[in-house]
mmCIF file of C-alpha atoms in Angstrom:
data_model
loop_
_atom_site.group_PDB
_atom_site.id
_atom_site.type_symbol
_atom_site.label_atom_id
_atom_site.label_comp_id
_atom_site.label_asym_id
_atom_site.label_seq_id
_atom_site.Cartn_x
_atom_site.Cartn_y
_atom_site.Cartn_z
ATOM 1 C CA UNK A 1 17.743 -4.057 13.659
ATOM 2 C CA UNK A 2 17.474 -2.054 10.445
ATOM 3 C CA UNK A 3 13.915 -1.740 9.190
ATOM 4 C CA UNK A 4 13.381 -2.047 5.463
ATOM 5 C CA UNK A 5 12.113 0.947 3.463
ATOM 6 C CA UNK A 6 10.474 0.983 0.060
ATOM 7 C CA UNK A 7 12.803 2.305 -2.631
ATOM 8 C CA UNK A 8 10.659 4.839 -4.519
ATOM 9 C CA UNK A 9 13.289 5.265 -7.239
ATOM 10 C CA UNK A 10 12.024 2.000 -8.743
ATOM 11 C CA UNK A 11 8.592 3.450 -9.521
ATOM 12 C CA UNK A 12 7.387 4.066 -13.061
ATOM 13 C CA UNK A 13 5.752 7.490 -13.260
ATOM 14 C CA UNK A 14 3.809 8.218 -16.446
ATOM 15 C CA UNK A 15 2.605 11.504 -17.974
ATOM 16 C CA UNK A 16 -0.982 12.608 -17.389
ATOM 17 C CA UNK A 17 -1.569 12.419 -21.139
ATOM 18 C CA UNK A 18 -1.629 8.633 -20.769
ATOM 19 C CA UNK A 19 -4.263 8.656 -18.018
ATOM 20 C CA UNK A 20 -7.970 8.184 -18.609
ATOM 21 C CA UNK A 21 -9.882 10.924 -16.789
ATOM 22 C CA UNK A 22 -13.341 10.662 -15.299
ATOM 23 C CA UNK A 23 -13.957 14.418 -15.005
ATOM 24 C CA UNK A 24 -13.293 17.480 -17.129
ATOM 25 C CA UNK A 25 -14.334 21.128 -17.209
ATOM 26 C CA UNK A 26 -17.816 20.210 -18.397
ATOM 27 C CA UNK A 27 -18.695 19.399 -14.775
ATOM 28 C CA UNK A 28 -18.332 23.071 -13.780
ATOM 29 C CA UNK A 29 -21.648 24.778 -13.165
ATOM 30 C CA UNK A 30 -22.369 28.366 -14.144
ATOM 31 C CA UNK A 31 -23.680 30.756 -11.524
ATOM 32 C CA UNK A 32 -27.423 30.340 -11.539
ATOM 33 C CA UNK A 33 -29.937 30.795 -8.692
ATOM 34 C CA UNK A 34 -31.678 27.637 -7.577
ATOM 35 C CA UNK A 35 -35.491 27.510 -7.664
ATOM 36 C CA UNK A 36 -35.659 26.666 -3.965
ATOM 37 C CA UNK A 37 -33.438 27.009 -0.896
ATOM 38 C CA UNK A 38 -33.423 24.592 2.009
ATOM 39 C CA UNK A 39 -34.709 26.441 5.119
ATOM 40 C CA UNK A 40 -31.574 25.578 7.105
ATOM 41 C CA UNK A 41 -29.329 26.951 4.357
ATOM 42 C CA UNK A 42 -31.376 30.142 4.312
ATOM 43 C CA UNK A 43 -30.910 30.506 8.080
ATOM 44 C CA UNK A 44 -27.178 29.875 7.788
ATOM 45 C CA UNK A 45 -27.078 32.517 5.068
ATOM 46 C CA UNK A 46 -28.468 35.005 7.559
ATOM 47 C CA UNK A 47 -25.789 34.002 10.052
ATOM 48 C CA UNK A 48 -23.109 34.578 7.410
ATOM 49 C CA UNK A 49 -24.431 38.072 6.710
ATOM 50 C CA UNK A 50 -24.309 38.882 10.426
ATOM 51 C CA UNK A 51 -20.812 37.434 10.725
ATOM 52 C CA UNK A 52 -19.639 39.688 7.911
ATOM 53 C CA UNK A 53 -21.163 42.734 9.637
ATOM 54 C CA UNK A 54 -19.389 41.846 12.896
ATOM 55 C CA UNK A 55 -16.055 40.940 11.301
ATOM 56 C CA UNK A 56 -16.285 37.328 12.457
ATOM 57 C CA UNK A 57 -14.811 34.363 10.593
ATOM 58 C CA UNK A 58 -16.799 32.361 8.065
ATOM 59 C CA UNK A 59 -14.955 29.098 7.490
ATOM 60 C CA UNK A 60 -15.806 26.646 4.715
ATOM 61 C CA UNK A 61 -14.295 23.189 5.180
ATOM 62 C CA UNK A 62 -14.577 20.572 2.470
ATOM 63 C CA UNK A 63 -13.729 17.142 1.236
ATOM 64 C CA UNK A 64 -12.328 16.753 -2.264
ATOM 65 C CA UNK A 65 -15.689 15.705 -3.707
ATOM 66 C CA UNK A 66 -16.744 19.344 -3.432
ATOM 67 C CA UNK A 67 -14.195 20.237 -6.104
ATOM 68 C CA UNK A 68 -15.257 17.249 -8.182
ATOM 69 C CA UNK A 69 -18.905 18.379 -7.990
ATOM 70 C CA UNK A 70 -18.186 21.467 -10.119
ATOM 71 C CA UNK A 71 -19.251 24.237 -7.731
ATOM 72 C CA UNK A 72 -16.033 26.243 -8.019
ATOM 73 C CA UNK A 73 -17.668 29.345 -9.466
ATOM 74 C CA UNK A 74 -20.107 29.508 -6.553
ATOM 75 C CA UNK A 75 -17.349 29.284 -3.953
ATOM 76 C CA UNK A 76 -15.140 31.803 -5.756
ATOM 77 C CA UNK A 77 -18.046 34.236 -5.918
ATOM 78 C CA UNK A 78 -18.711 33.771 -2.190
ATOM 79 C CA UNK A 79 -15.063 34.584 -1.501
ATOM 80 C CA UNK A 80 -15.075 37.609 -3.782
ATOM 81 C CA UNK A 81 -18.142 39.011 -2.044
ATOM 82 C CA UNK A 82 -16.617 38.555 1.407
ATOM 83 C CA UNK A 83 -18.883 35.732 2.527
ATOM 84 C CA UNK A 84 -16.060 33.232 3.106
ATOM 85 C CA UNK A 85 -12.944 34.242 5.027
ATOM 86 C CA UNK A 86 -11.160 30.865 5.205
ATOM 87 C CA UNK A 87 -11.232 27.657 3.174
ATOM 88 C CA UNK A 88 -9.954 24.353 4.519
ATOM 89 C CA UNK A 89 -9.527 21.020 2.792
ATOM 90 C CA UNK A 90 -7.489 17.863 2.575
ATOM 91 C CA UNK A 91 -4.624 17.010 0.254
ATOM 92 C CA UNK A 92 -6.942 15.640 -2.426
ATOM 93 C CA UNK A 93 -8.508 19.101 -2.735
ATOM 94 C CA UNK A 94 -5.127 20.456 -3.802
ATOM 95 C CA UNK A 95 -4.624 17.600 -6.261
ATOM 96 C CA UNK A 96 -7.975 17.967 -8.047
ATOM 97 C CA UNK A 97 -7.732 21.760 -8.117
ATOM 98 C CA UNK A 98 -4.178 21.604 -9.475
ATOM 99 C CA UNK A 99 -5.006 19.089 -12.214
ATOM 100 C CA UNK A 100 -8.093 20.992 -13.354
ATOM 101 C CA UNK A 101 -6.124 24.240 -13.514
ATOM 102 C CA UNK A 102 -3.294 22.576 -15.426
ATOM 103 C CA UNK A 103 -5.030 20.293 -17.935
ATOM 104 C CA UNK A 104 -8.772 20.845 -17.418
ATOM 105 C CA UNK A 105 -9.255 17.219 -16.398
ATOM 106 C CA UNK A 106 -8.946 15.186 -13.192
ATOM 107 C CA UNK A 107 -9.917 11.958 -11.404
ATOM 108 C CA UNK A 108 -8.742 8.507 -12.403
ATOM 109 C CA UNK A 109 -10.448 5.143 -12.095
ATOM 110 C CA UNK A 110 -9.145 3.605 -8.896
ATOM 111 C CA UNK A 111 -10.428 0.170 -9.938
ATOM 112 C CA UNK A 112 -8.599 0.320 -13.268
ATOM 113 C CA UNK A 113 -5.273 1.778 -12.198
ATOM 114 C CA UNK A 114 -4.843 -0.039 -8.888
ATOM 115 C CA UNK A 115 -5.105 -3.287 -10.866
ATOM 116 C CA UNK A 116 -2.410 -2.048 -13.233
ATOM 117 C CA UNK A 117 -0.145 -0.810 -10.444
ATOM 118 C CA UNK A 118 -0.296 2.707 -11.838
ATOM 119 C CA UNK A 119 -2.777 4.433 -9.534
ATOM 120 C CA UNK A 120 -1.609 7.923 -8.582
ATOM 121 C CA UNK A 121 1.732 7.744 -10.344
ATOM 122 C CA UNK A 122 1.380 10.605 -12.833
ATOM 123 C CA UNK A 123 4.280 12.900 -13.588
ATOM 124 C CA UNK A 124 2.662 16.324 -13.689
ATOM 125 C CA UNK A 125 0.659 15.790 -10.494
ATOM 126 C CA UNK A 126 3.943 15.055 -8.746
ATOM 127 C CA UNK A 127 4.959 18.669 -9.376
ATOM 128 C CA UNK A 128 2.916 19.460 -6.272
ATOM 129 C CA UNK A 129 5.741 17.920 -4.240
ATOM 130 C CA UNK A 130 8.205 20.442 -5.672
ATOM 131 C CA UNK A 131 5.742 23.310 -5.186
ATOM 132 C CA UNK A 132 5.263 22.453 -1.520
ATOM 133 C CA UNK A 133 8.998 21.939 -0.890
ATOM 134 C CA UNK A 134 9.789 25.304 -2.506
ATOM 135 C CA UNK A 135 7.052 26.987 -0.494
ATOM 136 C CA UNK A 136 8.279 25.608 2.815
ATOM 137 C CA UNK A 137 11.623 27.288 2.176
ATOM 138 C CA UNK A 138 9.691 30.580 2.102
ATOM 139 C CA UNK A 139 7.692 29.762 5.222
ATOM 140 C CA UNK A 140 4.460 29.131 3.326
ATOM 141 C CA UNK A 141 1.835 26.508 3.972
ATOM 142 C CA UNK A 142 0.442 24.102 1.394
ATOM 143 C CA UNK A 143 -2.433 26.384 0.452
ATOM 144 C CA UNK A 144 -0.333 29.460 -0.142
ATOM 145 C CA UNK A 145 2.318 27.491 -2.035
ATOM 146 C CA UNK A 146 -0.234 25.931 -4.386
ATOM 147 C CA UNK A 147 -2.240 29.132 -4.755
ATOM 148 C CA UNK A 148 0.840 31.183 -5.664
ATOM 149 C CA UNK A 149 2.072 28.571 -8.138
ATOM 150 C CA UNK A 150 -1.227 28.389 -9.997
ATOM 151 C CA UNK A 151 -1.920 32.122 -9.951
ATOM 152 C CA UNK A 152 1.570 33.091 -11.139
ATOM 153 C CA UNK A 153 2.267 30.121 -13.417
ATOM 154 C CA UNK A 154 1.218 28.844 -16.826
ATOM 155 C CA UNK A 155 -2.038 27.177 -15.903
ATOM 156 C CA UNK A 156 -4.633 27.486 -18.692
ATOM 157 C CA UNK A 157 -7.606 27.099 -16.378
ATOM 158 C CA UNK A 158 -6.476 29.061 -13.336
ATOM 159 C CA UNK A 159 -9.720 31.056 -13.427
ATOM 160 C CA UNK A 160 -11.596 28.146 -11.851
ATOM 161 C CA UNK A 161 -8.904 27.311 -9.270
ATOM 162 C CA UNK A 162 -10.056 27.775 -5.670
ATOM 163 C CA UNK A 163 -6.438 27.942 -4.526
ATOM 164 C CA UNK A 164 -5.537 30.658 -7.018
ATOM 165 C CA UNK A 165 -8.664 32.642 -6.137
ATOM 166 C CA UNK A 166 -7.986 32.375 -2.418
ATOM 167 C CA UNK A 167 -4.414 33.596 -2.851
ATOM 168 C CA UNK A 168 -5.540 36.426 -5.134
ATOM 169 C CA UNK A 169 -8.045 37.551 -2.499
ATOM 170 C CA UNK A 170 -5.739 37.103 0.490
ATOM 171 C CA UNK A 171 -7.919 34.363 1.950
ATOM 172 C CA UNK A 172 -6.237 31.353 3.580
ATOM 173 C CA UNK A 173 -6.920 27.966 2.022
ATOM 174 C CA UNK A 174 -5.521 25.607 4.616
ATOM 175 C CA UNK A 175 -4.637 22.042 3.654
ATOM 176 C CA UNK A 176 -4.586 19.311 6.277
ATOM 177 C CA UNK A 177 -2.806 16.175 5.104
ATOM 178 C CA UNK A 178 -2.144 12.719 6.448
ATOM 179 C CA UNK A 179 1.137 11.387 5.086
ATOM 180 C CA UNK A 180 0.416 8.424 2.846
ATOM 181 C CA UNK A 181 -3.182 9.398 2.152
ATOM 182 C CA UNK A 182 -2.576 11.329 -1.095
ATOM 183 C CA UNK A 183 -1.251 10.094 -4.420
ATOM 184 C CA UNK A 184 1.623 12.598 -4.463
ATOM 185 C CA UNK A 185 3.089 10.849 -1.417
ATOM 186 C CA UNK A 186 3.800 7.838 -3.653
ATOM 187 C CA UNK A 187 6.175 9.806 -5.851
ATOM 188 C CA UNK A 188 9.981 9.615 -5.668
ATOM 189 C CA UNK A 189 10.219 13.417 -5.261
ATOM 190 C CA UNK A 190 7.945 13.522 -2.216
ATOM 191 C CA UNK A 191 9.507 15.194 0.838
ATOM 192 C CA UNK A 192 7.473 14.102 3.840
ATOM 193 C CA UNK A 193 9.121 16.646 6.112
ATOM 194 C CA UNK A 194 8.134 19.466 3.743
ATOM 195 C CA UNK A 195 4.521 18.312 3.620
ATOM 196 C CA UNK A 196 4.424 18.012 7.388
ATOM 197 C CA UNK A 197 5.864 21.479 7.938
ATOM 198 C CA UNK A 198 3.613 23.068 5.317
ATOM 199 C CA UNK A 199 0.464 21.398 6.626
ATOM 200 C CA UNK A 200 1.312 22.404 10.191
ATOM 201 C CA UNK A 201 1.738 25.996 9.028
ATOM 202 C CA UNK A 202 -1.737 25.737 7.513
ATOM 203 C CA UNK A 203 -3.106 24.337 10.764
ATOM 204 C CA UNK A 204 -1.824 27.439 12.559
ATOM 205 C CA UNK A 205 -3.421 29.650 9.883
ATOM 206 C CA UNK A 206 -6.666 27.765 10.441
ATOM 207 C CA UNK A 207 -6.436 28.121 14.216
ATOM 208 C CA UNK A 208 -5.935 31.876 13.771
ATOM 209 C CA UNK A 209 -9.178 32.003 11.773
ATOM 210 C CA UNK A 210 -10.979 30.119 14.536
ATOM 211 C CA UNK A 211 -9.818 32.729 17.063
ATOM 212 C CA UNK A 212 -12.297 35.174 15.515
ATOM 213 C CA UNK A 213 -15.204 32.746 15.070
ATOM 214 C CA UNK A 214 -17.294 34.203 17.909
ATOM 215 C CA UNK A 215 -20.554 35.180 16.145
ATOM 216 C CA UNK A 216 -19.145 33.466 13.058
ATOM 217 C CA UNK A 217 -19.887 30.355 11.028
ATOM 218 C CA UNK A 218 -18.063 27.068 10.430
ATOM 219 C CA UNK A 219 -19.343 24.924 7.545
ATOM 220 C CA UNK A 220 -18.385 21.387 6.631
ATOM 221 C CA UNK A 221 -19.226 20.023 3.208
ATOM 222 C CA UNK A 222 -18.501 16.319 2.941
ATOM 223 C CA UNK A 223 -15.558 15.779 5.284
ATOM 224 C CA UNK A 224 -16.254 12.993 7.770
ATOM 225 C CA UNK A 225 -12.911 13.025 9.594
ATOM 226 C CA UNK A 226 -10.537 15.834 8.604
ATOM 227 C CA UNK A 227 -12.921 18.745 9.124
ATOM 228 C CA UNK A 228 -14.368 17.851 12.533
ATOM 229 C CA UNK A 229 -11.024 16.755 13.933
ATOM 230 C CA UNK A 230 -9.032 19.797 12.771
ATOM 231 C CA UNK A 231 -11.839 22.132 13.846
ATOM 232 C CA UNK A 232 -12.008 20.501 17.302
ATOM 233 C CA UNK A 233 -8.309 20.958 18.032
ATOM 234 C CA UNK A 234 -8.170 24.508 16.683
ATOM 235 C CA UNK A 235 -11.231 25.498 18.717
ATOM 236 C CA UNK A 236 -9.611 24.091 21.849
ATOM 237 C CA UNK A 237 -6.528 26.242 21.206
ATOM 238 C CA UNK A 238 -8.581 29.350 20.482
ATOM 239 C CA UNK A 239 -10.758 28.908 23.583
ATOM 240 C CA UNK A 240 -7.693 28.285 25.752
ATOM 241 C CA UNK A 241 -6.241 31.678 24.818
ATOM 242 C CA UNK A 242 -9.614 33.439 24.872
ATOM 243 C CA UNK A 243 -10.325 32.314 28.428
ATOM 244 C CA UNK A 244 -6.962 33.627 29.574
ATOM 245 C CA UNK A 245 -7.970 36.986 28.096
ATOM 246 C CA UNK A 246 -11.424 36.994 29.668
ATOM 247 C CA UNK A 247 -13.196 36.325 26.345
ATOM 248 C CA UNK A 248 -15.560 33.631 25.156
ATOM 249 C CA UNK A 249 -15.890 31.726 21.917
ATOM 250 C CA UNK A 250 -19.279 30.082 22.255
ATOM 251 C CA UNK A 251 -21.787 31.948 20.079
ATOM 252 C CA UNK A 252 -21.109 30.419 16.696
ATOM 253 C CA UNK A 253 -23.053 28.572 14.021
ATOM 254 C CA UNK A 254 -22.043 25.247 12.520
ATOM 255 C CA UNK A 255 -23.371 23.658 9.348
ATOM 256 C CA UNK A 256 -22.773 20.130 8.104
ATOM 257 C CA UNK A 257 -23.847 19.127 4.594
ATOM 258 C CA UNK A 258 -23.467 15.465 3.751
ATOM 259 C CA UNK A 259 -25.340 12.437 2.414
ATOM 260 C CA UNK A 260 -25.715 10.514 5.671
ATOM 261 C CA UNK A 261 -29.255 9.939 6.908
ATOM 262 C CA UNK A 262 -29.538 11.723 10.243
ATOM 263 C CA UNK A 263 -32.679 12.378 12.299
ATOM 264 C CA UNK A 264 -34.384 15.745 12.055
ATOM 265 C CA UNK A 265 -33.190 16.686 15.544
ATOM 266 C CA UNK A 266 -29.396 16.523 15.754
ATOM 267 C CA UNK A 267 -29.082 18.600 18.921
ATOM 268 C CA UNK A 268 -28.241 15.563 21.075
ATOM 269 C CA UNK A 269 -25.393 13.104 20.598
ATOM 270 C CA UNK A 270 -26.253 9.742 19.046
ATOM 271 C CA UNK A 271 -26.235 6.796 21.379
ATOM 272 C CA UNK A 272 -22.777 5.528 22.269
ATOM 273 C CA UNK A 273 -22.079 2.296 20.433
ATOM 274 C CA UNK A 274 -24.324 3.123 17.494
ATOM 275 C CA UNK A 275 -22.825 3.628 14.040
ATOM 276 C CA UNK A 276 -23.916 7.276 14.085
ATOM 277 C CA UNK A 277 -21.887 7.895 17.251
ATOM 278 C CA UNK A 278 -18.735 7.479 15.165
ATOM 279 C CA UNK A 279 -19.844 9.994 12.539
ATOM 280 C CA UNK A 280 -17.691 12.821 13.881
ATOM 281 C CA UNK A 281 -19.432 15.739 12.172
ATOM 282 C CA UNK A 282 -22.565 15.021 14.230
ATOM 283 C CA UNK A 283 -21.210 14.775 17.749
ATOM 284 C CA UNK A 284 -18.306 17.208 17.240
ATOM 285 C CA UNK A 285 -19.668 19.937 15.004
ATOM 286 C CA UNK A 286 -23.398 19.720 15.600
ATOM 287 C CA UNK A 287 -23.422 19.049 19.343
ATOM 288 C CA UNK A 288 -20.315 19.302 21.511
ATOM 289 C CA UNK A 289 -18.704 22.493 20.210
ATOM 290 C CA UNK A 290 -21.928 24.546 20.107
ATOM 291 C CA UNK A 291 -23.623 23.395 23.308
ATOM 292 C CA UNK A 292 -22.499 26.509 25.239
ATOM 293 C CA UNK A 293 -24.479 29.015 23.201
ATOM 294 C CA UNK A 294 -24.149 28.172 19.530
ATOM 295 C CA UNK A 295 -26.460 26.779 16.868
ATOM 296 C CA UNK A 296 -26.059 23.907 14.432
ATOM 297 C CA UNK A 297 -27.709 22.750 11.223
ATOM 298 C CA UNK A 298 -27.569 19.578 9.149
ATOM 299 C CA UNK A 299 -28.601 19.394 5.492
ATOM 300 C CA UNK A 300 -28.656 16.128 3.597
ATOM 301 C CA UNK A 301 -27.874 16.977 -0.028
ATOM 302 C CA UNK A 302 -25.140 16.529 -2.652
ATOM 303 C CA UNK A 303 -22.683 19.400 -2.930
ATOM 304 C CA UNK A 304 -23.900 20.474 -6.351
ATOM 305 C CA UNK A 305 -27.231 21.234 -4.679
ATOM 306 C CA UNK A 306 -26.294 22.508 -1.204
ATOM 307 C CA UNK A 307 -23.627 25.037 -2.200
ATOM 308 C CA UNK A 308 -25.695 26.640 -5.006
ATOM 309 C CA UNK A 309 -28.624 26.831 -2.585
ATOM 310 C CA UNK A 310 -26.477 28.529 0.057
ATOM 311 C CA UNK A 311 -25.284 30.999 -2.596
ATOM 312 C CA UNK A 312 -28.854 31.628 -3.743
ATOM 313 C CA UNK A 313 -30.110 32.137 -0.203
ATOM 314 C CA UNK A 314 -27.410 34.699 0.508
ATOM 315 C CA UNK A 315 -28.307 36.590 -2.631
ATOM 316 C CA UNK A 316 -31.949 36.797 -1.570
ATOM 317 C CA UNK A 317 -31.007 38.252 1.817
ATOM 318 C CA UNK A 318 -28.544 40.910 0.634
#
């Protein structure tokens, strides 16, 4: 039996100039201290300072809404000052960062364009497929491929690109994709094997960062599935090797910032069968992976509040 495949050559791909955008550069916030800092973010700031002193990893994982919230300047400044040693995101992070760097606009109306059969099918965004395929030939992951392309190419707004900044500073920005979950996978020029190889390379870069997370910090801003799942597997790999070497990776701090209503005490797993039990950041990042000597914090706040507060709290403790 021969299974039928969709012929992507039939697709109509239009230029970004014909797309209505929901976000532009006006969403970007300037660096400005916040009037108050959440106590948990202040404590995590202290942990980041200690991690930097000890040479431990400080990993910032994110969903794509972080980029859409306009906090790029805060994150870039944290990287430049040595407070973040690894960024990790999903494929949508690369898409929004790329579009903002290229045209200063991003985000389409799903409701509008899915009705028109045009959602995601925009010519310039599809260039990411070529960038990743070219990078794989050099042995690069998604993050390095995108960061190099933006930093070295003709991108008018590269100064606010997290990928370009990470590459400029020699900091890994690892991208963890699920084939079919990003709009660029719709395009006729998409090479699934290239994306798979590049994302796996990034996973290994991420796991290498986790190897030095003893006394370090792992933060998750708005990723309900990718961040906790990738972190869990990488930590298992790092602990496997550490135990063979007579080392431990147990004294670390985790932070989750999201909008879900959680109880004040998140030190115990939610009851099995409850809806909260299936919120992976809680049981994975806040409980299971720190129960042998680590600490965890949860802050309920939008990203345009939590990240500026973290930045402000660090500045007060320097």
